Coordinates of C-alpha atoms and ligand atoms in Angstrom, one line a residue:
M1 CA 0.0 0.0 0.0
T2 CA 1.3 3.5 -0.8
T3 CA 1.0 6.3 1.6
P4 CA -1.1 9.1 0.2
D5 CA 1.0 12.2 -0.6
P6 CA -0.2 14.9 1.9
L7 CA 0.7 17.6 -0.6
A8 CA -1.3 16.1 -3.5
D9 CA -4.5 17.9 -4.5
A10 CA -7.5 16.6 -2.6
P11 CA -10.6 15.6 -4.5
L12 CA -13.7 17.8 -4.9
P13 CA -16.3 15.2 -5.9
I14 CA -19.4 16.0 -7.9
L15 CA -21.9 16.0 -5.0
P16 CA -25.3 14.5 -5.1
G17 CA -28.4 16.4 -4.2
R18 CA -30.2 19.5 -5.3
E19 CA -28.5 22.9 -5.8
S20 CA -28.6 25.3 -3.0
L21 CA -29.7 28.9 -3.4
C22 CA -26.9 30.3 -1.4
G23 CA -24.4 28.4 -3.6
L24 CA -25.5 30.5 -6.7
S25 CA -23.5 33.5 -7.7
D26 CA -25.2 36.9 -8.0
D27 CA -25.2 36.5 -11.8
Q28 CA -26.7 33.0 -11.6
V29 CA -29.6 34.3 -9.5
T30 CA -30.1 37.2 -11.8
D31 CA -30.2 34.9 -14.9
W32 CA -32.5 32.5 -13.2
L33 CA -34.9 35.3 -12.3
A34 CA -34.7 36.9 -15.8
R35 CA -35.6 33.6 -17.4
R36 CA -38.8 33.7 -15.4
D37 CA -39.5 37.4 -16.3
Q38 CA -38.9 38.5 -12.7
P39 CA -37.7 42.1 -12.1
S40 CA -34.0 42.3 -11.2
Y41 CA -34.7 43.7 -7.7
R42 CA -35.9 40.2 -6.8
G43 CA -32.3 39.1 -6.9
Q44 CA -31.3 41.7 -4.4
Q45 CA -34.2 40.6 -2.2
V46 CA -33.0 37.0 -2.3
R47 CA -29.4 38.0 -1.5
Q48 CA -30.6 40.1 1.5
W49 CA -32.5 37.2 2.9
I50 CA -29.5 35.0 2.5
F51 CA -26.8 37.4 3.8
A52 CA -28.6 39.9 6.0
R53 CA -32.0 38.7 7.0
G54 CA -31.1 35.2 8.2
A55 CA -33.6 33.2 6.2
E56 CA -33.6 29.5 7.3
S57 CA -35.5 28.4 4.3
I58 CA -36.9 29.7 1.0
S59 CA -40.4 29.9 2.6
D60 CA -39.0 32.6 5.0
M61 CA -38.5 35.0 2.1
T62 CA -41.9 36.5 2.7
D63 CA -41.6 39.6 0.5
L64 CA -41.2 37.4 -2.6
P65 CA -44.5 36.5 -4.3
S66 CA -45.6 33.1 -3.1
E67 CA -45.6 31.7 -6.7
L68 CA -41.9 32.7 -7.0
R69 CA -41.1 31.1 -3.6
E70 CA -42.7 27.9 -4.8
Q71 CA -40.7 28.0 -8.1
L72 CA -37.5 28.5 -6.2
A73 CA -38.3 25.8 -3.7
N74 CA -39.1 23.4 -6.5
E75 CA -35.6 23.8 -7.8
F76 CA -33.4 24.7 -4.8
D77 CA -32.8 24.2 -1.1
L78 CA -31.6 27.2 0.7
F79 CA -28.6 25.3 2.1
T80 CA -27.0 22.0 1.0
G81 CA -26.1 20.8 4.5
Q82 CA -28.0 20.2 7.7
V83 CA -27.0 21.1 11.2
V84 CA -27.1 17.8 13.1
Q85 CA -25.6 18.9 16.4
H86 CA -25.5 22.2 18.2
Q87 CA -23.5 22.8 21.4
V88 CA -23.5 26.0 23.5
A89 CA -20.7 26.5 26.0
G90 CA -20.9 28.4 29.3
D91 CA -19.1 31.3 27.6
R92 CA -21.8 31.2 24.8
T93 CA -19.3 29.8 22.3
E94 CA -21.5 27.8 19.9
K95 CA -20.4 24.8 17.9
L96 CA -22.3 23.3 15.0
L97 CA -21.8 19.9 13.5
V98 CA -22.9 20.2 9.9
E99 CA -23.8 17.1 7.8
L100 CA -23.0 17.6 4.2
V101 CA -25.0 16.2 1.3
D102 CA -22.9 13.0 1.1
G103 CA -23.3 12.3 4.8
K104 CA -19.8 13.6 5.7
Q105 CA -19.5 16.0 8.6
V106 CA -17.6 19.2 9.5
E107 CA -17.6 21.6 12.4
C108 CA -17.8 25.4 12.7
V109 CA -17.8 27.6 15.7
L110 CA -19.1 31.0 16.8
M111 CA -17.0 32.7 19.4
R112 CA -18.2 35.8 21.4
E113 CA -16.0 38.5 22.9
P114 CA -16.9 42.1 23.7
R115 CA -17.8 43.8 20.4
R116 CA -16.2 40.9 18.5
W117 CA -18.0 37.9 17.0
T118 CA -15.8 35.4 15.2
A119 CA -16.7 32.5 13.0
C120 CA -14.3 29.6 12.8
I121 CA -14.8 27.5 9.7
S122 CA -13.5 24.3 8.1
T123 CA -12.2 23.8 4.6
Q124 CA -11.9 20.1 4.3
V125 CA -13.4 16.9 5.5
G126 CA -10.5 15.6 7.6
C127 CA -7.0 16.7 7.0
A128 CA -3.9 15.2 5.4
M129 CA -1.3 17.1 7.4
G130 CA -1.1 14.7 10.3
C131 CA -0.3 17.1 13.2
V132 CA 0.1 14.6 16.1
F133 CA -1.9 16.7 18.6
C134 CA -4.8 17.5 16.4
A135 CA -8.2 15.6 16.3
S136 CA -9.0 16.7 12.7
G137 CA -6.4 14.7 10.9
L138 CA -6.6 11.5 12.9
L139 CA -8.4 9.7 10.2
G140 CA -6.7 11.4 7.3
L141 CA -8.2 13.5 4.5
D142 CA -11.6 12.6 3.0
R143 CA -12.3 15.4 0.6
N144 CA -12.2 19.2 0.0
L145 CA -15.2 21.3 0.7
S146 CA -16.9 23.2 -2.1
R147 CA -17.1 27.0 -2.0
T148 CA -20.8 26.6 -1.1
E149 CA -20.1 24.3 1.8
I150 CA -17.5 26.7 3.1
L151 CA -19.8 29.7 2.7
E152 CA -22.7 27.9 4.3
Q153 CA -20.8 27.4 7.6
V154 CA -20.4 31.2 7.8
L155 CA -24.1 31.7 7.0
R156 CA -25.2 29.1 9.5
L157 CA -23.2 30.8 12.2
T158 CA -24.7 34.2 11.4
R159 CA -28.1 32.6 12.1
R160 CA -26.9 32.0 15.7
L161 CA -26.3 35.7 16.3
E162 CA -28.7 37.5 18.6
P163 CA -30.1 41.1 18.2
G164 CA -27.3 43.6 18.6
E165 CA -24.6 41.0 17.5
R166 CA -23.0 40.9 14.1
L167 CA -20.2 38.9 12.6
T168 CA -17.0 40.9 12.8
N169 CA -14.3 38.3 12.1
I170 CA -13.6 35.0 10.5
V171 CA -10.8 32.6 11.3
V172 CA -10.1 29.7 8.9
M173 CA -8.9 27.4 11.7
G174 CA -11.5 24.6 11.6
I175 CA -11.0 21.2 10.1
G176 CA -8.6 20.9 7.2
E177 CA -5.7 22.8 5.6
P178 CA -7.1 25.9 3.9
L179 CA -4.2 26.4 1.5
A180 CA -4.8 22.9 0.2
N181 CA -8.2 24.0 -0.9
L182 CA -7.5 27.6 -1.7
T183 CA -9.6 28.1 -4.8
Q184 CA -12.8 27.0 -3.1
L185 CA -12.0 29.0 0.0
L186 CA -11.2 32.2 -1.9
E187 CA -14.4 31.9 -3.9
A188 CA -16.4 31.5 -0.7
L189 CA -14.6 34.5 0.8
E190 CA -15.5 36.7 -2.2
E191 CA -19.1 36.3 -1.2
V192 CA -18.2 37.2 2.4
H193 CA -16.4 40.4 1.2
A194 CA -19.1 41.5 -1.3
E195 CA -21.0 44.6 -0.3
D196 CA -24.3 42.8 -0.9
G197 CA -22.8 39.7 0.8
L198 CA -21.6 40.0 4.3
G199 CA -19.4 43.1 3.6
L200 CA -16.6 41.8 5.7
S201 CA -13.1 43.1 4.8
P202 CA -10.2 40.7 4.2
R203 CA -8.4 42.4 7.1
R204 CA -10.9 40.8 9.4
I205 CA -10.2 37.3 8.1
T206 CA -7.4 35.1 9.3
I207 CA -6.2 32.1 7.2
S208 CA -4.3 29.6 9.3
T209 CA -1.9 27.2 7.5
V210 CA 0.4 24.4 8.4
G211 CA 2.8 26.3 6.2
L212 CA 2.5 25.4 2.5
P213 CA 4.9 27.7 0.7
K214 CA 3.3 27.5 -2.7
G215 CA -0.1 28.3 -1.2
I216 CA 1.3 31.2 0.9
R217 CA 2.7 32.7 -2.3
Q218 CA -0.6 32.2 -4.2
L219 CA -2.4 34.0 -1.3
A220 CA 0.2 36.8 -1.4
E221 CA -0.3 37.2 -5.1
I222 CA -4.0 37.8 -5.1
G223 CA -3.2 41.0 -3.2
R224 CA -6.0 40.9 -0.7
P225 CA -4.9 41.9 2.9
Y226 CA -5.8 38.7 4.6
N227 CA -4.2 37.9 7.9
L228 CA -1.9 34.9 7.6
A229 CA -1.3 32.6 10.6
V230 CA 1.4 29.9 10.3
S231 CA 1.2 26.9 12.6
L232 CA 4.8 26.5 13.4
H233 CA 4.7 24.6 16.7
A234 CA 8.4 23.9 16.8
P235 CA 11.6 26.0 16.4
N236 CA 13.6 23.4 14.6
D237 CA 13.0 20.9 11.8
E238 CA 13.9 17.9 13.9
L239 CA 11.1 18.6 16.4
R240 CA 8.7 19.9 13.8
N241 CA 9.1 16.8 11.7
R242 CA 7.8 14.8 14.7
L243 CA 4.9 17.1 15.6
V244 CA 3.9 18.2 12.1
P245 CA 4.9 15.2 9.8
V246 CA 4.3 17.1 6.6
N247 CA 7.2 19.3 7.6
E248 CA 9.6 16.6 6.3
Q249 CA 8.7 17.6 2.8
I250 CA 8.8 21.4 3.5
G251 CA 11.2 22.6 6.2
I252 CA 10.9 25.7 8.4
D253 CA 13.3 27.8 6.2
A254 CA 11.0 27.5 3.2
I255 CA 8.0 28.4 5.2
L256 CA 9.6 31.5 6.7
E257 CA 10.8 32.6 3.3
A258 CA 7.3 32.4 1.9
A259 CA 5.8 34.1 4.9
D260 CA 8.4 36.9 4.5
E261 CA 7.3 37.3 0.9
F262 CA 3.7 37.5 2.1
F263 CA 4.6 40.3 4.5
E264 CA 6.5 42.2 1.8
R265 CA 3.7 41.9 -0.6
T266 CA 0.7 42.6 1.6
G267 CA 2.3 44.6 4.5
R268 CA 0.4 42.3 6.9
R269 CA 2.3 41.1 9.9
V270 CA 2.4 37.3 10.0
T271 CA 1.3 35.4 13.1
Y272 CA 3.1 32.3 14.1
E273 CA 0.9 29.9 16.1
Y274 CA 2.6 27.6 18.6
V275 CA 0.6 24.9 20.4
L276 CA 2.3 24.3 23.7
L277 CA 2.7 20.6 24.5
S278 CA 3.9 19.7 27.9
E279 CA 7.5 18.5 28.1
T280 CA 7.7 18.5 24.3
N281 CA 8.1 22.0 22.8
D282 CA 7.5 24.1 25.9
Q283 CA 11.0 24.3 27.3
P284 CA 13.0 27.6 27.7
R285 CA 15.5 26.3 25.0
H286 CA 12.6 26.1 22.6
A287 CA 11.5 29.6 23.4
R288 CA 15.0 30.9 22.9
Q289 CA 15.3 29.1 19.6
L290 CA 11.9 30.4 18.4
A291 CA 13.0 33.9 19.4
A292 CA 16.1 33.6 17.4
L293 CA 14.1 32.6 14.3
L294 CA 11.6 35.5 14.7
S295 CA 13.1 38.4 16.5
N296 CA 14.4 40.0 13.3
R297 CA 11.1 39.5 11.5
K298 CA 7.8 41.5 11.7
A299 CA 6.1 38.6 13.4
H300 CA 3.7 37.9 16.2
V301 CA 3.6 34.7 18.2
N302 CA 0.3 33.3 19.4
L303 CA 0.9 30.6 22.0
I304 CA -2.0 28.1 22.1
P305 CA -2.5 26.0 25.3
M306 CA -3.3 22.6 23.9
N307 CA -7.0 21.5 24.0
N308 CA -7.0 18.0 25.2
V309 CA -8.1 15.4 22.8
D310 CA -9.3 12.2 24.4
V311 CA -7.4 9.7 22.4
L312 CA -4.1 11.6 22.3
R313 CA -1.4 11.5 24.9
W314 CA -0.3 15.1 24.5
T315 CA -1.2 17.5 27.3
C316 CA -1.2 21.2 27.9
P317 CA 1.6 22.7 30.1
G318 CA 0.6 24.6 33.2
E319 CA 0.2 28.3 33.5
P320 CA 3.8 29.0 34.8
Q321 CA 5.4 27.1 31.9
T322 CA 3.3 29.0 29.5
Q323 CA 4.2 32.3 31.1
R324 CA 7.9 31.5 31.2
F325 CA 7.8 30.7 27.4
A326 CA 6.0 33.9 26.6
T327 CA 8.4 36.0 28.7
I328 CA 11.4 34.6 26.9
L329 CA 9.9 35.6 23.6
E330 CA 8.9 39.0 24.8
E331 CA 12.3 39.8 26.3
A332 CA 13.8 38.9 22.9
G333 CA 11.5 41.5 21.3
V334 CA 9.0 39.1 19.8
A335 CA 5.3 40.3 20.2
T336 CA 3.6 37.4 21.9
T337 CA 0.0 36.6 23.1
V338 CA -1.5 33.6 24.8
R339 CA -4.7 32.5 23.2
K340 CA -7.7 32.6 25.4
R341 CA -9.5 29.3 25.6
K342 CA -13.1 29.5 24.2
G343 CA -15.8 26.9 24.6
A344 CA -13.7 24.8 27.0
D345 CA -16.7 22.9 28.3
I346 CA -17.8 21.7 24.8
D347 CA -15.8 19.4 22.6
A348 CA -13.4 22.3 22.1
A349 CA -10.5 20.8 20.2
C350 CA -11.3 21.3 16.6
G351 CA -12.4 18.1 14.9
Q352 CA -13.1 16.3 18.1
L353 CA -16.9 16.5 17.8
R354 CA -16.8 15.0 14.3
L355 CA -14.4 12.3 15.5
T356 CA -16.6 11.4 18.4
N357 CA -19.6 11.1 16.1
L358 CA -17.7 9.1 13.6
K359 CA -17.0 6.6 16.4
N360 CA -20.5 6.6 17.9
G361 CA -22.8 7.6 15.0
V362 CA -24.9 10.7 15.5
P363 CA -28.6 10.7 14.9
K364 CA -30.0 13.2 12.4
G365 CA -31.9 16.2 13.7
T366 CA -30.5 19.1 15.8
Q367 CA -29.8 18.1 19.3
P368 CA -30.6 20.7 22.0
G369 CA -27.7 22.9 23.2
V370 CA -25.8 21.7 26.2
R371 CA -24.9 24.2 28.8
Ligands
SAH1 N1 -4.5 23.3 9.0 C1 -4.5 24.7 9.4 C2 -5.7 25.2 10.0 C3 -6.5 24.3 10.9 S1 -5.9 24.0 12.6 C4 -3.3 24.9 10.4 O1 -2.5 23.9 10.6 O2 -3.1 26.0 10.8 C5 -6.0 25.6 13.4 C6 -5.0 25.7 14.5 O3 -5.4 24.8 15.6 C7 -3.6 25.2 14.1 O4 -2.6 26.1 14.7 C8 -3.5 23.9 14.8 O5 -2.2 23.4 15.0 C9 -4.3 24.1 16.1 N2 -4.6 22.9 16.8 C10 -4.9 21.7 16.3 N3 -5.1 20.8 17.3 C11 -5.1 21.5 18.4 C12 -5.3 21.1 19.8 N4 -5.6 19.9 20.2 N5 -5.2 22.1 20.7 C13 -4.9 23.4 20.4 N6 -4.7 23.8 19.1 C14 -4.8 22.8 18.1

């Protein structure tokens, strides 16, 4: 048996099922309506229902004539996927498990902070990168998500917002490697940026990558000011090869070089994510080595206390070790933050909910939130 190449393109199958209305481009909606002799403002109404007015189904679009609603419903669903599980944490972080049209599942999360509402979205079913502390890749990669499946997660999460809340940020830090599915991701994000979409600027969107140099360069070339976060997790190749196996084919130098180019091109400071694993990459010597790599770069380090994953042996270091690590970086002049834990009382580690359900099987239909 050959081991699949983690850097090979992932499949995007032709999916079964009906088309979804939110998967149509503006032009496609306009064409569809024009062919039915509908005035063009109907297209704007449909988009408003999808992006601003939180329709859950076509029948909610009450300012469309009922005959038109019927015609639309005969041909389309509003969404392709179904929310099959919904968890609400004590800090009001909400996690949705979405079942896709082929029965596969992905997760997305809404995080709440004062005046900041962030959607965390997935880009693939599973992941090929094999990071040893991550639940998402334990069963390897299944397939890429389509642009619509990516967009739908954002839209589903906007439906969880309450009056007075609005989506302000997106982090592409859910299941999968975004730069291995960049085309679909960027198409979905175009709808997010559109004035008559969600109107969210690229500056409010962070794309997190294991560090694929080719993808980082492609992202730099499109010239949009996205925030780039690189999941480094180790300050030398020997350790990184163990924690992030795909690194064997890449190497830290090549990643830093591509990230430097991203910075030169976009002017956006790169964030380096570093999941702290007790007794593994959390020692002072690791912090000093990381500081040496980054202190002459315009970089920011985000230290992430590991979320425990049931089946994995890695654990999160204590507060003092985390602080000691942060202080060494700061004293070397590297801007450093420690990520706040959100949704700690639900299956917080990304990919864990899907994994649990793959093992147990989850019944269809939304389950009540757990508090
Ligand atoms: N594949 C991309 C994006 C998805 S993972 C990437 O590697 O960046 C998003 C972030 O969560 C990454 O930094 C990843 O390393 C981190 N992560 C994965 N498992 C984690 C865990 N158990 N605890 C804390 N962070 C984790």
